[in-house]
């Protein structure tokens, strides 16, 4: 196979793969957010990315209810780490969502 044929086949494979994708664009205008709300929003987007990548890495997982997943594996370099979903994870009764480092800060303030 010549170089031109390899390039042509790679382009064709890319077109076929992208034919199944669904583009989504969200435009938001956010002003005057507190630092806590900015952190929560950043964490929400981060967890959404983790959850999406975890789901599409194994198509069998698409049948699982996403609101019951409380931890996912995230690729870090060459290895995988398990990350807990704080905002998107399975809900804990009577407890509002918190960032992982907020729990420690709250205990120090009360003590």
mmCIF file of C-alpha atoms in Angstrom:
data_model
loop_
_atom_site.group_PDB
_atom_site.id
_atom_site.type_symbol
_atom_site.label_atom_id
_atom_site.label_comp_id
_atom_site.label_asym_id
_atom_site.label_seq_id
_atom_site.Cartn_x
_atom_site.Cartn_y
_atom_site.Cartn_z
ATOM 1 C CA UNK A 1 0.000 0.000 0.000
ATOM 2 C CA UNK A 2 1.466 3.332 -1.021
ATOM 3 C CA UNK A 3 1.598 6.367 1.205
ATOM 4 C CA UNK A 4 -1.195 8.080 -0.751
ATOM 5 C CA UNK A 5 -3.448 5.030 -0.364
ATOM 6 C CA UNK A 6 -2.782 4.880 3.397
ATOM 7 C CA UNK A 7 -3.674 8.560 3.739
ATOM 8 C CA UNK A 8 -6.809 8.089 1.659
ATOM 9 C CA UNK A 9 -7.946 5.114 3.752
ATOM 10 C CA UNK A 10 -7.202 6.973 7.004
ATOM 11 C CA UNK A 11 -9.303 9.925 5.855
ATOM 12 C CA UNK A 12 -12.144 7.585 4.901
ATOM 13 C CA UNK A 13 -12.013 5.859 8.309
ATOM 14 C CA UNK A 14 -12.110 9.249 10.027
ATOM 15 C CA UNK A 15 -15.171 10.302 8.002
ATOM 16 C CA UNK A 16 -16.964 7.077 8.892
ATOM 17 C CA UNK A 17 -16.126 7.464 12.573
ATOM 18 C CA UNK A 18 -17.264 11.097 12.654
ATOM 19 C CA UNK A 19 -20.526 10.293 10.885
ATOM 20 C CA UNK A 20 -21.804 8.841 14.185
ATOM 21 C CA UNK A 21 -20.852 11.857 16.294
ATOM 22 C CA UNK A 22 -23.426 14.396 17.381
ATOM 23 C CA UNK A 23 -22.117 17.944 17.729
ATOM 24 C CA UNK A 24 -23.357 19.953 20.683
ATOM 25 C CA UNK A 25 -22.571 23.576 21.436
ATOM 26 C CA UNK A 26 -23.600 25.393 24.590
ATOM 27 C CA UNK A 27 -23.138 29.112 24.937
ATOM 28 C CA UNK A 28 -23.334 30.549 28.425
ATOM 29 C CA UNK A 29 -22.766 33.975 29.835
ATOM 30 C CA UNK A 30 -21.767 33.795 33.469
ATOM 31 C CA UNK A 31 -21.024 36.848 35.513
ATOM 32 C CA UNK A 32 -20.216 37.575 39.121
ATOM 33 C CA UNK A 33 -19.825 33.975 40.236
ATOM 34 C CA UNK A 34 -18.429 33.353 43.670
ATOM 35 C CA UNK A 35 -15.231 31.343 43.930
ATOM 36 C CA UNK A 36 -17.182 28.378 45.325
ATOM 37 C CA UNK A 37 -19.611 28.420 42.382
ATOM 38 C CA UNK A 38 -16.720 28.658 39.903
ATOM 39 C CA UNK A 39 -15.068 25.622 41.532
ATOM 40 C CA UNK A 40 -18.338 23.668 41.455
ATOM 41 C CA UNK A 41 -18.875 24.535 37.792
ATOM 42 C CA UNK A 42 -15.318 23.535 36.870
ATOM 43 C CA UNK A 43 -15.710 20.298 38.822
ATOM 44 C CA UNK A 44 -19.025 19.570 37.065
ATOM 45 C CA UNK A 45 -17.425 19.880 33.624
ATOM 46 C CA UNK A 46 -14.461 17.764 34.731
ATOM 47 C CA UNK A 47 -16.684 15.010 36.114
ATOM 48 C CA UNK A 48 -18.862 15.119 32.993
ATOM 49 C CA UNK A 49 -15.743 14.526 30.887
ATOM 50 C CA UNK A 50 -14.633 11.644 33.113
ATOM 51 C CA UNK A 51 -18.088 10.038 33.025
ATOM 52 C CA UNK A 52 -18.423 10.439 29.255
ATOM 53 C CA UNK A 53 -14.988 8.939 28.574
ATOM 54 C CA UNK A 54 -15.650 6.075 30.997
ATOM 55 C CA UNK A 55 -18.968 5.294 29.315
ATOM 56 C CA UNK A 56 -17.672 5.315 25.737
ATOM 57 C CA UNK A 57 -14.527 3.332 26.598
ATOM 58 C CA UNK A 58 -16.741 0.255 27.023
ATOM 59 C CA UNK A 59 -20.023 0.366 25.107
ATOM 60 C CA UNK A 60 -21.508 -2.262 27.422
ATOM 61 C CA UNK A 61 -21.596 0.417 30.124
ATOM 62 C CA UNK A 62 -24.146 2.429 28.142
ATOM 63 C CA UNK A 63 -26.857 0.172 29.578
ATOM 64 C CA UNK A 64 -25.960 1.175 33.147
ATOM 65 C CA UNK A 65 -27.955 3.978 34.794
ATOM 66 C CA UNK A 66 -25.487 6.886 34.899
ATOM 67 C CA UNK A 67 -26.937 8.274 38.127
ATOM 68 C CA UNK A 68 -25.918 5.083 39.977
ATOM 69 C CA UNK A 69 -22.206 5.363 39.067
ATOM 70 C CA UNK A 70 -20.192 6.837 41.930
ATOM 71 C CA UNK A 71 -16.615 6.243 40.691
ATOM 72 C CA UNK A 72 -14.933 5.920 37.301
ATOM 73 C CA UNK A 73 -11.489 4.999 36.031
ATOM 74 C CA UNK A 74 -9.548 7.903 34.518
ATOM 75 C CA UNK A 75 -6.446 7.444 32.387
ATOM 76 C CA UNK A 76 -3.507 9.324 33.856
ATOM 77 C CA UNK A 77 -0.395 8.967 31.727
ATOM 78 C CA UNK A 78 0.018 5.250 31.040
ATOM 79 C CA UNK A 79 -2.038 4.021 34.001
ATOM 80 C CA UNK A 80 -5.607 4.305 35.247
ATOM 81 C CA UNK A 81 -6.781 5.857 38.519
ATOM 82 C CA UNK A 82 -10.179 5.543 40.108
ATOM 83 C CA UNK A 83 -11.833 8.916 40.663
ATOM 84 C CA UNK A 84 -14.923 9.472 42.780
ATOM 85 C CA UNK A 85 -17.762 11.428 41.198
ATOM 86 C CA UNK A 86 -18.747 14.006 43.783
ATOM 87 C CA UNK A 87 -21.317 16.017 41.826
ATOM 88 C CA UNK A 88 -22.505 13.418 39.296
ATOM 89 C CA UNK A 89 -22.148 10.336 41.452
ATOM 90 C CA UNK A 90 -24.822 8.322 43.198
ATOM 91 C CA UNK A 91 -26.633 10.647 45.604
ATOM 92 C CA UNK A 92 -26.029 10.384 49.325
ATOM 93 C CA UNK A 93 -29.226 11.038 51.298
ATOM 94 C CA UNK A 94 -29.406 14.266 53.314
ATOM 95 C CA UNK A 95 -25.989 15.507 52.213
ATOM 96 C CA UNK A 96 -25.389 18.317 49.710
ATOM 97 C CA UNK A 97 -22.656 17.822 47.092
ATOM 98 C CA UNK A 98 -19.200 18.969 48.208
ATOM 99 C CA UNK A 99 -15.825 19.158 46.628
ATOM 100 C CA UNK A 100 -13.378 16.668 48.194
ATOM 101 C CA UNK A 101 -11.250 19.343 49.900
ATOM 102 C CA UNK A 102 -14.270 21.193 51.348
ATOM 103 C CA UNK A 103 -15.067 18.380 53.785
ATOM 104 C CA UNK A 104 -11.710 18.800 55.534
ATOM 105 C CA UNK A 105 -11.976 22.580 55.644
ATOM 106 C CA UNK A 106 -15.414 22.427 57.249
ATOM 107 C CA UNK A 107 -14.225 20.097 60.039
ATOM 108 C CA UNK A 108 -11.312 22.413 60.859
ATOM 109 C CA UNK A 109 -13.609 25.443 61.108
ATOM 110 C CA UNK A 110 -15.979 23.669 63.522
ATOM 111 C CA UNK A 111 -13.232 22.209 65.746
#
